[in-house]
GROMACS .gro file of C-alpha atoms in nm:
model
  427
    1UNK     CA    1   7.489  -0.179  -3.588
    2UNK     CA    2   7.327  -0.146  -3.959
    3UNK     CA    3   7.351  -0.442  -4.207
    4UNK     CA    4   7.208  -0.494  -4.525
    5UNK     CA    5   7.198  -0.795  -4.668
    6UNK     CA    6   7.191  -0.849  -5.066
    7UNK     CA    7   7.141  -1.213  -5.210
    8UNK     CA    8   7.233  -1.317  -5.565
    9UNK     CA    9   7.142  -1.723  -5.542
   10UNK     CA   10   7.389  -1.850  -5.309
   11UNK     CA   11   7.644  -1.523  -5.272
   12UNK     CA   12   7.548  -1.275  -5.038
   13UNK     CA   13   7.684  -0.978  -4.920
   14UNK     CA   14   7.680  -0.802  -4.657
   15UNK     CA   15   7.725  -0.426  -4.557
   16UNK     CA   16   7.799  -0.348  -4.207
   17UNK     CA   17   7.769   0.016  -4.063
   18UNK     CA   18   7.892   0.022  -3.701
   19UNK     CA   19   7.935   0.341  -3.476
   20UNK     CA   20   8.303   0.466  -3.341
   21UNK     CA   21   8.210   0.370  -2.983
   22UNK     CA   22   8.149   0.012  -3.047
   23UNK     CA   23   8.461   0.070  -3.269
   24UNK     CA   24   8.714   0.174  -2.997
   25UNK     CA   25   8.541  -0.111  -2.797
   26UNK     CA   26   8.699  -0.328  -3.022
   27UNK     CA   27   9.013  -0.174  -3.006
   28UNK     CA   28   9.058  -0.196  -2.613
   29UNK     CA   29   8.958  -0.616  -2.660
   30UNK     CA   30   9.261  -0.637  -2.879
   31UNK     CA   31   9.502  -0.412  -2.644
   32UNK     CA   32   9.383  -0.664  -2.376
   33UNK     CA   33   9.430  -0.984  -2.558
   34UNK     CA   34   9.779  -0.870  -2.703
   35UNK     CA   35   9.888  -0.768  -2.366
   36UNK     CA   36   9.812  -1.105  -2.207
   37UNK     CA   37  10.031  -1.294  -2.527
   38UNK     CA   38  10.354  -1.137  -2.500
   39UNK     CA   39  10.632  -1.065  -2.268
   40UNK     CA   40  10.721  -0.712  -2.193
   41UNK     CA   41  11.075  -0.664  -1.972
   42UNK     CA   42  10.980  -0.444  -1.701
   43UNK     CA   43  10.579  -0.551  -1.701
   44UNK     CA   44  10.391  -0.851  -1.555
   45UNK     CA   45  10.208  -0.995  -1.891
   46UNK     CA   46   9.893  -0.799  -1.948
   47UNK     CA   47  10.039  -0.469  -1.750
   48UNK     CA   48  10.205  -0.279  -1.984
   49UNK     CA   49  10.061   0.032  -2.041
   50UNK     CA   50   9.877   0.052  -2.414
   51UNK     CA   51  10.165   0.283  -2.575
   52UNK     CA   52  10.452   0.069  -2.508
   53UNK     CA   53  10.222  -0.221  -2.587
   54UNK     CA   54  10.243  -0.040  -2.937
   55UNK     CA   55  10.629   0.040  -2.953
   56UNK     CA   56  10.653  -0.340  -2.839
   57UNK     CA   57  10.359  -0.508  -3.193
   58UNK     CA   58  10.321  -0.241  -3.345
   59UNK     CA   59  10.026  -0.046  -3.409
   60UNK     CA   60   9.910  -0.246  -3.673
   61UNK     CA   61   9.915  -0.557  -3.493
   62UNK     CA   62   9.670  -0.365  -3.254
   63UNK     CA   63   9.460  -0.245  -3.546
   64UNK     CA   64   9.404  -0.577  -3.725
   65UNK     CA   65   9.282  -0.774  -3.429
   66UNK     CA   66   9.071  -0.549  -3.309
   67UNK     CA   67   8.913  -0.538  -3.672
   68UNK     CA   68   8.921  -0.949  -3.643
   69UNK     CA   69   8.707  -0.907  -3.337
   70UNK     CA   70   8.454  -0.678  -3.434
   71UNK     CA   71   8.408  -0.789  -3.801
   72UNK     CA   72   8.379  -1.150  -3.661
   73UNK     CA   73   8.120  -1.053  -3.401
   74UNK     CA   74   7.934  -0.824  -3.676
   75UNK     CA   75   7.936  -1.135  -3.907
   76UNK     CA   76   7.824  -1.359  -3.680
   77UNK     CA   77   7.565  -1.159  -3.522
   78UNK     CA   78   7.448  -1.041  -3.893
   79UNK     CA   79   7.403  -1.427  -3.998
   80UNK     CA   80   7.237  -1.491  -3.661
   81UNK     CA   81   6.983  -1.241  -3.734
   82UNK     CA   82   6.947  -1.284  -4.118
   83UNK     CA   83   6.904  -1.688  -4.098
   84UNK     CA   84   7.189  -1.725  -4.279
   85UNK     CA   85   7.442  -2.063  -4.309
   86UNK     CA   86   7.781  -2.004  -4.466
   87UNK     CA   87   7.941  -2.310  -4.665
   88UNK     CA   88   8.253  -2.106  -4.750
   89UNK     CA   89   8.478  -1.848  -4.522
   90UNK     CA   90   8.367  -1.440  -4.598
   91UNK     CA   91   8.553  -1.228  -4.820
   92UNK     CA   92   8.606  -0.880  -4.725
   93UNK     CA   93   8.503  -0.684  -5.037
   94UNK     CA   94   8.573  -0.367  -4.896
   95UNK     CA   95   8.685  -0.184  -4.546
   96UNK     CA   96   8.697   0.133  -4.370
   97UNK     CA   97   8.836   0.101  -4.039
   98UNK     CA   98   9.001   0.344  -3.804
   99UNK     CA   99   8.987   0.404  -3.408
  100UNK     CA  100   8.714   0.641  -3.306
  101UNK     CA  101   8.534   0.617  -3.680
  102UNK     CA  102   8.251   0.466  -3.789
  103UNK     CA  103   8.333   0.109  -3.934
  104UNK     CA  104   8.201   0.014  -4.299
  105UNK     CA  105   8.273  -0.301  -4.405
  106UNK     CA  106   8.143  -0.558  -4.732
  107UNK     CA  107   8.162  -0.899  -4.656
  108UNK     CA  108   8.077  -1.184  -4.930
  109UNK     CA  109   7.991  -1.534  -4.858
  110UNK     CA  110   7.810  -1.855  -5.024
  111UNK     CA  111   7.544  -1.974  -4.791
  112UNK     CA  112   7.380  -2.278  -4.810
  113UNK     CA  113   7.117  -2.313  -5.070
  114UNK     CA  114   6.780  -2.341  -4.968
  115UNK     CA  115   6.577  -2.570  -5.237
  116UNK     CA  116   6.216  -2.456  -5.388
  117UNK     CA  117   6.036  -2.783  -5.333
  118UNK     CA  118   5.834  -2.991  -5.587
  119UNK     CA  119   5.647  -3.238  -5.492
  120UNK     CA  120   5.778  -3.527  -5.250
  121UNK     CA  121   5.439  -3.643  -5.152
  122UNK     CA  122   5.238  -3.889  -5.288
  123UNK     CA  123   5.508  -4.017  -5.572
  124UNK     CA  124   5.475  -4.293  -5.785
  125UNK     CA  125   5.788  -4.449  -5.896
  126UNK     CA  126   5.798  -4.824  -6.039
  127UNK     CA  127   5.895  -5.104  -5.862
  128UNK     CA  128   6.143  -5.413  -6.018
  129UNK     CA  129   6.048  -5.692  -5.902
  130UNK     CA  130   6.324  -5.938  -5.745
  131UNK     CA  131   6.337  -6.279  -5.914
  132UNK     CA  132   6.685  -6.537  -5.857
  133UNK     CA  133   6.633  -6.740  -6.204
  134UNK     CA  134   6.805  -7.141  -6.200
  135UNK     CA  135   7.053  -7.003  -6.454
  136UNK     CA  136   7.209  -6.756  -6.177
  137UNK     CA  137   7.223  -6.988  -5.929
  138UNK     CA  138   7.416  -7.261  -6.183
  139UNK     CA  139   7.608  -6.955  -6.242
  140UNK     CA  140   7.689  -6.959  -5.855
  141UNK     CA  141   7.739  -7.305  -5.819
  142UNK     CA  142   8.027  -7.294  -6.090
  143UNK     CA  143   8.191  -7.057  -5.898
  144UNK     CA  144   8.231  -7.271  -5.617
  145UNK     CA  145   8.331  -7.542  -5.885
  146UNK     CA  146   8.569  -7.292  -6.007
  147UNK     CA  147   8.768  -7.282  -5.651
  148UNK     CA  148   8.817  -7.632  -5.693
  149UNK     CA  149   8.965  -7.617  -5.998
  150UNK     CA  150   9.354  -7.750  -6.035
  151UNK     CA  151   9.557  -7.626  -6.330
  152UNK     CA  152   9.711  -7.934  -6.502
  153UNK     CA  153   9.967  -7.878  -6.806
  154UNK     CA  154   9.814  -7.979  -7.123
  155UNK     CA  155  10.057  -8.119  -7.348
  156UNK     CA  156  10.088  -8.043  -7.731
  157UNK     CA  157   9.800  -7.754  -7.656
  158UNK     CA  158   9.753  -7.447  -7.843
  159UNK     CA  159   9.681  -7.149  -7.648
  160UNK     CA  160   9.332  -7.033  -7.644
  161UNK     CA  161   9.147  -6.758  -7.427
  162UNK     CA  162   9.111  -6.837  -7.084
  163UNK     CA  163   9.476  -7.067  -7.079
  164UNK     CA  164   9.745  -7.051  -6.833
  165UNK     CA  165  10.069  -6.971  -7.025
  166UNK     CA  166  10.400  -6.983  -6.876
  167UNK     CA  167  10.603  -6.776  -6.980
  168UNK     CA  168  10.985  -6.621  -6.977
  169UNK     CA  169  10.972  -6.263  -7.148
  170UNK     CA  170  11.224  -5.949  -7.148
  171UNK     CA  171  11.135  -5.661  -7.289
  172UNK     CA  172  11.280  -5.337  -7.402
  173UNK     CA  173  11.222  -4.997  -7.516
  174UNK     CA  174  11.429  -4.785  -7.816
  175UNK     CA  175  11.652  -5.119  -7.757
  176UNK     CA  176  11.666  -5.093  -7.403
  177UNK     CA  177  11.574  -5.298  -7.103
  178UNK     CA  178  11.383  -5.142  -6.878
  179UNK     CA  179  11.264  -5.173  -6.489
  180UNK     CA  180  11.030  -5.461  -6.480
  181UNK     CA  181  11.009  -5.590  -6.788
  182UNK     CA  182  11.181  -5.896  -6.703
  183UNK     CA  183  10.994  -6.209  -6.608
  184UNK     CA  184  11.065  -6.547  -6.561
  185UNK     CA  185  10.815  -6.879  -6.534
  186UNK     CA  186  10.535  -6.570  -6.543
  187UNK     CA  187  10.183  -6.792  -6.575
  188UNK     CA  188  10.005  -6.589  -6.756
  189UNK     CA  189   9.630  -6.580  -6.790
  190UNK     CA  190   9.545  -6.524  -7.142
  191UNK     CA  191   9.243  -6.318  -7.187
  192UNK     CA  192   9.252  -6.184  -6.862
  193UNK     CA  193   9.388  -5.817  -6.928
  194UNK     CA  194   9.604  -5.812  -6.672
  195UNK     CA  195   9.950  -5.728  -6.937
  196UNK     CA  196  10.015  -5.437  -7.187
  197UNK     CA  197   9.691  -5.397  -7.429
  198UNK     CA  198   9.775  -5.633  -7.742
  199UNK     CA  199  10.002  -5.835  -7.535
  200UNK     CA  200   9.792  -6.155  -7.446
  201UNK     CA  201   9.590  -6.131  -7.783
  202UNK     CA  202   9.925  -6.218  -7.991
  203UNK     CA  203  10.045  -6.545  -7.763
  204UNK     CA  204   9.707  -6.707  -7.882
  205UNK     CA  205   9.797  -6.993  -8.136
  206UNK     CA  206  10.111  -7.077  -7.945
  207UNK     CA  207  10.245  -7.396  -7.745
  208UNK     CA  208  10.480  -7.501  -7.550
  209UNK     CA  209  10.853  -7.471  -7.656
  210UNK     CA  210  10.775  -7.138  -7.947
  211UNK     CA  211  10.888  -6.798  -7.920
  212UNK     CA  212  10.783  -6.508  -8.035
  213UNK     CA  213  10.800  -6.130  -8.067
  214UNK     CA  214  10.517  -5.976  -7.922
  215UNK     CA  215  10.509  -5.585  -8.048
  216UNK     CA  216  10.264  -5.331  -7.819
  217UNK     CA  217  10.257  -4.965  -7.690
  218UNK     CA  218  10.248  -4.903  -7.357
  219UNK     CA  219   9.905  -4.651  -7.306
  220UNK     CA  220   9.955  -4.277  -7.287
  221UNK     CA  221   9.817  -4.281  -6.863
  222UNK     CA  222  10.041  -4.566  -6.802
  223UNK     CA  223  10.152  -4.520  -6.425
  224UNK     CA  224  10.537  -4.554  -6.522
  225UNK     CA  225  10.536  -4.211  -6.669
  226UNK     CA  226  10.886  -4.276  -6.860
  227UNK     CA  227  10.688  -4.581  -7.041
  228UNK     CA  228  10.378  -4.385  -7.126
  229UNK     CA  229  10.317  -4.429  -7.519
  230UNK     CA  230  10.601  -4.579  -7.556
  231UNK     CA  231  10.659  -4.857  -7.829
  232UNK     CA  232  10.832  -5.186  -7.672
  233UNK     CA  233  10.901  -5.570  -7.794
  234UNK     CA  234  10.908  -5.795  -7.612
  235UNK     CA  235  11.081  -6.150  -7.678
  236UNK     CA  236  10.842  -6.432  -7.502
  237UNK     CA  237  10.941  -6.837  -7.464
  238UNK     CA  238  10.621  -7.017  -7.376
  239UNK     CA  239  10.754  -7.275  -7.079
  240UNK     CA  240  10.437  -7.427  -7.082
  241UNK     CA  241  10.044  -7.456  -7.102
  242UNK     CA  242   9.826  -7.519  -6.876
  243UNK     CA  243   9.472  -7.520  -6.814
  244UNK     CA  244   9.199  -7.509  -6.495
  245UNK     CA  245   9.058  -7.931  -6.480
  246UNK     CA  246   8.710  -7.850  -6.284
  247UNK     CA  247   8.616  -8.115  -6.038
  248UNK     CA  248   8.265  -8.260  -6.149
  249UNK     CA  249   7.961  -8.115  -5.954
  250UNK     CA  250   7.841  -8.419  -5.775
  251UNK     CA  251   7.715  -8.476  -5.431
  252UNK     CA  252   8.000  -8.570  -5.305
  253UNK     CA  253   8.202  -8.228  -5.428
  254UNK     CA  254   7.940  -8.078  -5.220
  255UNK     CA  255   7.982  -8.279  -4.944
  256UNK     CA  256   8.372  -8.160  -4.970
  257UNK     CA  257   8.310  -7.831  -4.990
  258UNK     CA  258   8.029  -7.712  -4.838
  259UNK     CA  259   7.766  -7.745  -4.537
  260UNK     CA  260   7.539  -7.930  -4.753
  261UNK     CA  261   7.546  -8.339  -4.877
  262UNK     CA  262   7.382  -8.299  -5.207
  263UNK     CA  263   7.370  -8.065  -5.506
  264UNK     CA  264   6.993  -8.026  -5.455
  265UNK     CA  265   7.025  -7.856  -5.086
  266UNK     CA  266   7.335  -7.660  -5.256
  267UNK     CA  267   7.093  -7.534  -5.480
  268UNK     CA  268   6.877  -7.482  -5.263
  269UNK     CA  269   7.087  -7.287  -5.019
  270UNK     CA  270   7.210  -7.049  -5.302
  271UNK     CA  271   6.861  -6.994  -5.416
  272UNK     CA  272   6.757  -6.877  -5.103
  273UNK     CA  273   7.000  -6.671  -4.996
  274UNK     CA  274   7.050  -6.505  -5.354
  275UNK     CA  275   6.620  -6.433  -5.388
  276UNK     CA  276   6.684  -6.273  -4.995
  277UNK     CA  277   6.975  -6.036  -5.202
  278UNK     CA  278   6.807  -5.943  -5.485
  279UNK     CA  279   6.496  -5.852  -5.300
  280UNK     CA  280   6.711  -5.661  -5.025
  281UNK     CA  281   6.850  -5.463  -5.344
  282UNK     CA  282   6.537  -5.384  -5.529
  283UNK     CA  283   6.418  -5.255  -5.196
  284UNK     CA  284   6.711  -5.036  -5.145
  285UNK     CA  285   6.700  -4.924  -5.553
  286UNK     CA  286   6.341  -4.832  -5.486
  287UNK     CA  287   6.386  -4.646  -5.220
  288UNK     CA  288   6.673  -4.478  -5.390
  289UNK     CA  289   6.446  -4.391  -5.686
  290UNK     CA  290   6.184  -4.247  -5.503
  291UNK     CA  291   6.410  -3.986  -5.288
  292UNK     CA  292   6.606  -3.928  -5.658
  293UNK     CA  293   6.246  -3.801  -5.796
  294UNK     CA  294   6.175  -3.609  -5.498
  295UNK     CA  295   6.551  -3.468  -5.523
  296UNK     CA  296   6.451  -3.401  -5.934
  297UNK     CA  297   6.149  -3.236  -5.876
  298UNK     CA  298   6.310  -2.916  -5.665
  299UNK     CA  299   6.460  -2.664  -5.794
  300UNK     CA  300   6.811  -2.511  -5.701
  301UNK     CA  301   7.167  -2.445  -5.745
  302UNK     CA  302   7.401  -2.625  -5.579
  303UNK     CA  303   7.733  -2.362  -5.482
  304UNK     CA  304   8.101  -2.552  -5.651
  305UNK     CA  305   8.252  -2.541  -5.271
  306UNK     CA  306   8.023  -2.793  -5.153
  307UNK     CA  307   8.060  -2.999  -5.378
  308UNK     CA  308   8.452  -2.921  -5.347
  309UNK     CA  309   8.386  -3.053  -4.979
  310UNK     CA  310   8.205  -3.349  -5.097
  311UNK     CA  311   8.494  -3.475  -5.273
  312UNK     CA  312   8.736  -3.374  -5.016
  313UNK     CA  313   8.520  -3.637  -4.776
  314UNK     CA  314   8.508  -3.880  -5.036
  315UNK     CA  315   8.865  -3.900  -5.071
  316UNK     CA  316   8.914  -3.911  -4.721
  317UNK     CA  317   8.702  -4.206  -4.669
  318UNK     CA  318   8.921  -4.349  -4.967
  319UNK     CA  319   9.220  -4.338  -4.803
  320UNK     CA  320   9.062  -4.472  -4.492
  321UNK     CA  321   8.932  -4.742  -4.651
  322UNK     CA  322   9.277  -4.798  -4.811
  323UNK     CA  323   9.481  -4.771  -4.465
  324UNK     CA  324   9.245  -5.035  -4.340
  325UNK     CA  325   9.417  -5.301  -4.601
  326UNK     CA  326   9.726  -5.187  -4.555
  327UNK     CA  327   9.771  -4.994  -4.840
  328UNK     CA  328   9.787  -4.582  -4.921
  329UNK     CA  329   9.619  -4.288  -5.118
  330UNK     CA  330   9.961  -4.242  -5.304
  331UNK     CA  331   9.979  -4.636  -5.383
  332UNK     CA  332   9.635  -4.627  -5.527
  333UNK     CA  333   9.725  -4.333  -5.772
  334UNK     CA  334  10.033  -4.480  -5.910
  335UNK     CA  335   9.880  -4.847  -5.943
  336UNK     CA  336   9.595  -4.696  -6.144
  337UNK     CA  337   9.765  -4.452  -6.350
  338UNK     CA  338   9.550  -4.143  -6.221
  339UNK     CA  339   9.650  -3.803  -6.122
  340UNK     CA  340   9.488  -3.678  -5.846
  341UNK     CA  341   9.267  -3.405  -6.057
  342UNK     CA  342   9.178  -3.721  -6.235
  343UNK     CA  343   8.990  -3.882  -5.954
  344UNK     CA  344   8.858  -3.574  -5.830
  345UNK     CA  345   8.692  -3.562  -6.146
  346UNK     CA  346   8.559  -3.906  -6.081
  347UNK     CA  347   8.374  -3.801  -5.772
  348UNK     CA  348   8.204  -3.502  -5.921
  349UNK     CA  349   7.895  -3.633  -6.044
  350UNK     CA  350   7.826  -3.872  -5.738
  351UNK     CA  351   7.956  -3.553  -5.523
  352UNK     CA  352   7.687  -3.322  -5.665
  353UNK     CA  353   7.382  -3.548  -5.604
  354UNK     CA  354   7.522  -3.636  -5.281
  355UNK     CA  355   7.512  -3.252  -5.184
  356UNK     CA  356   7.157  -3.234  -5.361
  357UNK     CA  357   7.015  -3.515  -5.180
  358UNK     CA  358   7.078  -3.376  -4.879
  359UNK     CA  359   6.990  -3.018  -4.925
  360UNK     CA  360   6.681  -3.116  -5.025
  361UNK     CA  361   6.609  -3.348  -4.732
  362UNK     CA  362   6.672  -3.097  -4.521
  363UNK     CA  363   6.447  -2.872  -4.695
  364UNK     CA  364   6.201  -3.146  -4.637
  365UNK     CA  365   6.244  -3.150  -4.261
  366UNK     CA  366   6.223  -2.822  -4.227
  367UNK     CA  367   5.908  -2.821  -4.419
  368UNK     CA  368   5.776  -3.111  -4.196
  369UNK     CA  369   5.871  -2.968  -3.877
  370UNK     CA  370   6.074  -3.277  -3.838
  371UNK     CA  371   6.289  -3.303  -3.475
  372UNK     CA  372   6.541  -3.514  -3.369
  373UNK     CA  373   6.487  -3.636  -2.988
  374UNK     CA  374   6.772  -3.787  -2.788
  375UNK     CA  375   6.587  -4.124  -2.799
  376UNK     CA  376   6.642  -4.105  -3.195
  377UNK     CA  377   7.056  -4.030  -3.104
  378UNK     CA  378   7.086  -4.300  -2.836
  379UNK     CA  379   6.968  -4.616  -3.104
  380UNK     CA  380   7.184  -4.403  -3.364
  381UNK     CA  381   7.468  -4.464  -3.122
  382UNK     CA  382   7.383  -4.790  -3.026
  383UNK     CA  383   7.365  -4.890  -3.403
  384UNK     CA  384   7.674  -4.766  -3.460
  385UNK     CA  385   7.827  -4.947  -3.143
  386UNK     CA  386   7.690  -5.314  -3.267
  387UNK     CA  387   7.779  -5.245  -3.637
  388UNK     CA  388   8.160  -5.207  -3.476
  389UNK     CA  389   8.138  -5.409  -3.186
  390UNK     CA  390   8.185  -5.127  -2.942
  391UNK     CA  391   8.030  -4.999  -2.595
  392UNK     CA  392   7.789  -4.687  -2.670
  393UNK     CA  393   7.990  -4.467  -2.483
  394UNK     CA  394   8.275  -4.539  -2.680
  395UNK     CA  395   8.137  -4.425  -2.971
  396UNK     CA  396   7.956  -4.090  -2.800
  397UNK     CA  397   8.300  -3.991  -2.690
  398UNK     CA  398   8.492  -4.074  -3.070
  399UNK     CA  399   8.194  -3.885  -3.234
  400UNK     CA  400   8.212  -3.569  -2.986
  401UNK     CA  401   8.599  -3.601  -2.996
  402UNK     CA  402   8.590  -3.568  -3.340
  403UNK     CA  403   8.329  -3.281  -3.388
  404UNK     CA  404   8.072  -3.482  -3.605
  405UNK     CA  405   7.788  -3.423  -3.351
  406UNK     CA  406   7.659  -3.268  -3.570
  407UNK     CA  407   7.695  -3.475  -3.879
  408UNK     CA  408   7.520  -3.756  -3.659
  409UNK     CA  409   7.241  -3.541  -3.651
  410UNK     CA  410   7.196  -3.432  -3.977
  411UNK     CA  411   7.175  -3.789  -4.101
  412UNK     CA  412   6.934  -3.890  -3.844
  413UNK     CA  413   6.715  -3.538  -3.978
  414UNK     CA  414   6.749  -3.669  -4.316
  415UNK     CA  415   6.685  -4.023  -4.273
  416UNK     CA  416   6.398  -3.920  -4.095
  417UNK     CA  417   6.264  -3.684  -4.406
  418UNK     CA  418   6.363  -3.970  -4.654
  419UNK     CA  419   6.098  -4.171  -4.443
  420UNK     CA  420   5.829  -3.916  -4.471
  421UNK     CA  421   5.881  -3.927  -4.857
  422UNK     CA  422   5.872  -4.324  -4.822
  423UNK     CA  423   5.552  -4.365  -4.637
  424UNK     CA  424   5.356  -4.129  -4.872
  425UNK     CA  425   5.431  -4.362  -5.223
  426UNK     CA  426   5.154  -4.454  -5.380
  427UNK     CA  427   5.202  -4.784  -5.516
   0.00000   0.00000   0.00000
């Protein structure tokens, strides 16, 4: 077998010269697999003899597996040898194949990219430092204060931002009612942007017992495509007012609604934990920053199918994530108004410096030498196991079920090469 192999970036293609022998070596492979698949009347399966094997599939059945078989050996054995690592499935440019011929055939593919390396070594990026200041954790303690907050009606009061109004509305479109724009009792929070655009703005200066008009357009990605842009009124009674009454912060609050008997070891408590946050963050932005200027100071060109598959993945864990609160991908779309091409276009960015992260890690570990040994996959595993509260070999057998072996130790490689970068900072 001849190949030649001719790489523009991350396309290559390949030219494969094979001789008629290895050919028609091909061609008795597929005669032999065909013949075991189907049922001849008159032969035990795999019997028949080759020419009523061809009255029975034809010959062109014959024809194009054997050229299945030998182009997919020739591939494989031609990225074998060249060191290559497809991210896409070949092309097949051009083809000359015919029993007892020579076999020519150009095959394109996008391999994966392999980085030109900056420097990774010895980087200096700054550090934040982490500091909890007594406003955030007042800030904290009135959200707990907030929790205990009752909503009392406020008699005579005119609605401001931040005001519970209750409200009856029906709306209508062109003079229409339409599907869900009918309430009754609704308690609105004014301010919080949870109606129409303009909606909650014109109730504002209202109290109890007034109607109104309230005039707005519903916005041109609204998820009710037969409401999108469309002008509507709505007529609105305000039932009543009503506003959150927050229980005074005291120690005996506290003592109500927490582990702790005074607003001092509330404090306290909050302070602690929230400096143990914000330093656990900084750390983990640092870190993040340092790998990002390693990632920024190589050099390469990241194919569009990977990142195609990055986004795929993304998605996937989307709808996982979704199905695990009882809830679905199709749900999500319509509650948020977004086509799918829309949120595809929301993973791109994060999708390409995912894919450039880890090309160049790799590129890293390769560099380094760096090897994965099974007592780096066992605490992988057993991580994994205690993070879901599952037996080891549990998770071994999901992972290997599943095919992501190898995605298990790819991360590990990479985490690995992220640490070599780590260790080398100089502060």
């Amino acid at each position: 077998m001849n190949v030649s192999v001719d790489r523009v970036v991350n396309e290559v293609t390949i030219k494969i010269e094979l001789p008629a022998a290895e050919v028609n070596k091909g061609f008795n492979k597929a005669v032999q697999k065909i013949a075991g698949q189907v049922n001849i009347p008159g032969f035990r399966k795999g019997k028949a003899p080759r020419k009523i094997l061809e009255r029975h599939v034809g010959i062109e059945a014959i024809k194009q597996e054997a050229f299945e078989i030998v182009a997919n050996e020739c591939y494989r054995k031609a990225l074998d040898d060249e060191k290559l690592i497809p991210v896409g499935n070949p092309s097949v440019e051009e083809s000359k194949f015919e029993e007892n011929e020579d076999m020519q055939v150009v095959l394109k593919v996008v391999v994966k990219p392999e980085p030109k390396l900056g420097e990774y070594k010895g980087l200096t990026v700054e550090k934040k430092e982490a500091q909890v200041t007594d406003e955030e954790v007042d800030a904290a303690v009135e959200e707990l204060r907030k929790r205990g907050a009752k909503m009392v009606a406020v008699p005579d009061a005119v609605i401001v931002s931040g005001d519970f109004a209750i409200i009856d509305f029906a709306g209508t479109v062109d003079g229409e009612p339409f599907s869900g724009g009918e309430g009754k009792g609704y308690p609105l929070e004014v301010g919080s942007g949870s109606f129409i655009p303009g909606f909650e703005e014109q109730l504002i200066g209202l109290k109890a017992g007034d109607s109104t008009d309230v005039n707005v357009t519903f916005p041109e990605e609204y998820f009710v495509k037969e409401l999108a842009g469309k002008e509507a009124i709505f007529k609105v009674n305000v039932q009543d007012v009503k506003r959150n009454e927050l229980p005074e912060l005291n120690d005996e609050f506290v003592a109500a609604n927490s582990d702790f008997a005074t607003v001092e070891e509330l404090k306290a408590d909050y302070k602690e934990k929230m400096q143990k946050y914000a330093e656990n963050k900084a750390q983990s932005d640092y870190e993040r920053s340092v790998i990002q200027a390693a990632v920024n100071n190589a050099e390469l060109e990241v194919p569009e199918i990977m990142v195609e598959d990055r986004i795929d993945q993304m998605i996937e864990e989307l709808k996982l994530n979704l199905e695990s609160r009882k809830m679905n991908l199709e749900g999500y779309l319509k509650y948020t108004g977004m086509e799918m091409d829309k949120l595809r276009e929301t993973y791109q960015a994060t999708a390409l410096e995912n894919v450039k992260t880890d090309l160049v890690l790799d590129a890293i570990a390769k560099a380094e030498d760096v090897q994965v040994n099974m007592e780096d996959v066992d605490a992988e595993l057993a991580t994994i196991a205690n993070q879901n509260n599952a037996k080891v070999e549990e998770v071994k057998q999901i992972i290997a079920s599943n095919g992501n072996m190898g995605l298990l130790l790819a991360n590990i490689l990479r985490r690995k090469a992220a640490r070599i970068v780590l260790d080398s900072v100089v502060q």
